[in-house]
Coordinates of C-alpha atoms in Angstrom, one line a residue:
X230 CA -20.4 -26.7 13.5
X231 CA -19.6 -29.1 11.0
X232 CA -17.0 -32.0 11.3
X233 CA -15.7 -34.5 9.6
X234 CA -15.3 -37.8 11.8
X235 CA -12.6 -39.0 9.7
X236 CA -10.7 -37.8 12.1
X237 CA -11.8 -40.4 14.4
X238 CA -11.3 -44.0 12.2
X239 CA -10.1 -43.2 8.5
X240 CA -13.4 -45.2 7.3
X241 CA -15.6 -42.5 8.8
X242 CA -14.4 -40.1 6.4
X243 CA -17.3 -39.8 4.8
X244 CA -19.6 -39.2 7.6
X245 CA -19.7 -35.8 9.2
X246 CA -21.6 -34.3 12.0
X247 CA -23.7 -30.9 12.1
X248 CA -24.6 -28.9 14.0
X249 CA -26.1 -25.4 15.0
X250 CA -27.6 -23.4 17.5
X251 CA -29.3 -19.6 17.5
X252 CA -30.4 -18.1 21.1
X253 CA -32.3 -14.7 20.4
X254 CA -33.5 -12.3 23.0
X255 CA -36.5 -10.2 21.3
X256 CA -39.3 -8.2 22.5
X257 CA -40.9 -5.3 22.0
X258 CA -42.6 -2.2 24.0
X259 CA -46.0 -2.3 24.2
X260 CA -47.9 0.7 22.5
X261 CA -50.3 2.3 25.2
X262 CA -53.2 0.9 24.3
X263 CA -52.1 -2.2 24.7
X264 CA -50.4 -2.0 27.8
X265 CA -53.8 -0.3 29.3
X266 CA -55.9 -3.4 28.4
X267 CA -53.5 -6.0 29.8
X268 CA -52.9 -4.0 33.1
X269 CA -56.8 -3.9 33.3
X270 CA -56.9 -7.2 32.7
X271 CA -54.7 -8.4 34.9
X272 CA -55.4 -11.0 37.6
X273 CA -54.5 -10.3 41.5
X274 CA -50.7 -10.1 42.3
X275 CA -49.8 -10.0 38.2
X276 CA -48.0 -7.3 37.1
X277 CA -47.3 -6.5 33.8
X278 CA -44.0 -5.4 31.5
X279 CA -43.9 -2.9 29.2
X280 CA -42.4 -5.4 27.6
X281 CA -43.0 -8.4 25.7
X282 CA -41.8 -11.1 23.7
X283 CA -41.9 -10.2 20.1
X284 CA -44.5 -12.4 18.1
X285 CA -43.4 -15.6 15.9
X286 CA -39.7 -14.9 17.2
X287 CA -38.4 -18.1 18.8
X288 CA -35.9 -17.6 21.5
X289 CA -33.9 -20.6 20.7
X290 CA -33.3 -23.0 17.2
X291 CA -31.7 -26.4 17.7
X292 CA -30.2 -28.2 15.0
X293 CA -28.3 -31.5 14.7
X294 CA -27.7 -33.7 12.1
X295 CA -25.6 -37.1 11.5
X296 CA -25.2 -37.8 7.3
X297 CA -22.8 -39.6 5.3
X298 CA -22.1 -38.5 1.4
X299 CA -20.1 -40.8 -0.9
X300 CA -20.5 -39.9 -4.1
X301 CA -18.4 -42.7 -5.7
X302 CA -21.4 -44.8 -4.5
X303 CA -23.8 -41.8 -5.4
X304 CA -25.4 -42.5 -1.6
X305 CA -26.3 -39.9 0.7
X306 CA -27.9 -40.4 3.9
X307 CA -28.9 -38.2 7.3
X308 CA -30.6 -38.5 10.5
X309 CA -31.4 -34.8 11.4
X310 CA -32.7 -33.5 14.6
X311 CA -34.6 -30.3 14.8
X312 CA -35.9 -28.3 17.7
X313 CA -37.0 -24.0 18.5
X314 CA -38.3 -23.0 21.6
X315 CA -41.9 -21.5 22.8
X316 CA -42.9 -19.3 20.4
X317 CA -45.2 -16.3 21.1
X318 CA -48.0 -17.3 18.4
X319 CA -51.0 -14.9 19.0
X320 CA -50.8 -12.0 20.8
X321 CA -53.6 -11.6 23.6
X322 CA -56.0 -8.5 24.0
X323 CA -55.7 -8.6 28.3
X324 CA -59.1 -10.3 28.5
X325 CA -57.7 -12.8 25.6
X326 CA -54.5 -14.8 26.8
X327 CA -51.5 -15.0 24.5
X328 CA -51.1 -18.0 22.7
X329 CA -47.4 -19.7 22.6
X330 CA -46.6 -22.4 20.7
X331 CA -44.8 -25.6 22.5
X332 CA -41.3 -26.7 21.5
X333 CA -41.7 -29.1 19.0
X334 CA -39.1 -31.9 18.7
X335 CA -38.6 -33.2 15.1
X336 CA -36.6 -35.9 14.1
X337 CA -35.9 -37.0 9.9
X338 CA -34.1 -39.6 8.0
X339 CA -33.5 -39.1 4.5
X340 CA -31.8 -41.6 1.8
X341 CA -30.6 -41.5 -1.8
X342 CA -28.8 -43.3 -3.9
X343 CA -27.9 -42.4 -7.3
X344 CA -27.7 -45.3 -9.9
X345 CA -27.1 -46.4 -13.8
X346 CA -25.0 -45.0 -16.5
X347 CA -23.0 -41.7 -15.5
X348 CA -25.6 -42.2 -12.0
X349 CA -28.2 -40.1 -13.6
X350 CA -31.2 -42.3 -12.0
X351 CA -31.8 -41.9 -8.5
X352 CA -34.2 -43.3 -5.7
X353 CA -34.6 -41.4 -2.6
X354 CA -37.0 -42.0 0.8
X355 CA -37.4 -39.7 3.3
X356 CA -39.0 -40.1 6.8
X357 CA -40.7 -37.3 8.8
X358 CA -41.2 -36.2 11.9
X359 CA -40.1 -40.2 12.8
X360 CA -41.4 -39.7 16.9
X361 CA -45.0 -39.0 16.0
X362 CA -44.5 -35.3 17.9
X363 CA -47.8 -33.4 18.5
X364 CA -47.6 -29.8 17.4
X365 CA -49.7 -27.8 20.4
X366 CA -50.4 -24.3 21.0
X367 CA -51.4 -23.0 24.3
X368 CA -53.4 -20.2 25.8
X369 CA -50.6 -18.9 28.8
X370 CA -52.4 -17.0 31.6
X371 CA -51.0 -16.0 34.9
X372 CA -51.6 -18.2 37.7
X373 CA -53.7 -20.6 35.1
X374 CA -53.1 -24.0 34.0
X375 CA -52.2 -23.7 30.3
X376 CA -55.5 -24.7 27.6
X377 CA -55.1 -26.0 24.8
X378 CA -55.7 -23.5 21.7
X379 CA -54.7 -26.0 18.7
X380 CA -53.4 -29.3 18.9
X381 CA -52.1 -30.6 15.4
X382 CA -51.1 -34.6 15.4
X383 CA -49.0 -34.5 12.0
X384 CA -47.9 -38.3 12.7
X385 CA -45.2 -39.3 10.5
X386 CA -44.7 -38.8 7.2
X387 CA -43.0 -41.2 4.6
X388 CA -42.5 -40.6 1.0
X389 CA -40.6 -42.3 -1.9
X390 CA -39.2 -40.9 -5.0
X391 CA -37.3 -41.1 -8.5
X392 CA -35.5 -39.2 -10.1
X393 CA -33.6 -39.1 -13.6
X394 CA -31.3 -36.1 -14.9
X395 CA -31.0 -35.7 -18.5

């Protein structure tokens, strides 16, 4: 999706909304061996698919975005938001857990403004990750309070730039 809100108040023309969303329903059989160690491994009242979810395949990807572009004024600007859903990182042995990988909520401004003779200079800032989000993966067992596997504290990132095009 992708609208103009000009539609709304003339001077919004050159602001536009975005957004998209993917939903994806993977998995995979489980060769035989595989199956045999998890159903060995498998803790009182589990039972276990022959199924599973397929590894590093999200089941869901959230975008959104807010940006204005005026290039009579060479400025563009966005405030984008970004989240995908838990994500089958490492795939246990039975004894071993899987390891999925927490939503992750991301949230970015970026800024440039184009400048001087024919605009050929340009400064642009960007900001990420602006809510200090944790990245976490998780061991997922039946019946068993998730534990931590990695825990990654990116914190937010800032960075400046210049630019000139000859």
């Amino acid at each position: 999706l992708r609208q103009n809100l000009g539609f709304l108040l003339e001077s919004l023309e050159d602001l536009k909304l975005t957004a998209n969303f993917s939903y994806t329903k993977s998995e995979l059989e489980m060769s035989e061996n595989e199956f045999n160690l998890r159903t060995a491994a498998a803790r009182t009242g589990e039972t276990v698919d022959r199924e599973r979810d397929l590894q590093g395949q999200s089941p869901f990807l959230l975008n959104l975005g807010l940006d204005y572009n005026n290039s009579e004024i060479g400025l563009t600007t966005g405030l984008f938001y970004n989240v995908q859903g838990k994500t089958l990182e490492i795939v246990g042995t039975g004894i071993t857990p899987d390891v999925y990988t927490k939503p992750f909520n991301s949230l970015n401004f970026t800024f440039n403004k184009a400048f001087g003779e024919n605009k050929k200079s340009s400064i642009s800032l960007k900001a990420k990750n602006i809510l200090g989000a944790d990245r976490e993966s998780v061991y997922e067992s039946y019946r068993a309070q998730d534990q931590i596997f990695k825990l990654r504290s990116p914190g937010t990132e800032f960075s400046i730039g210049y630019s000139y095009k000859f």
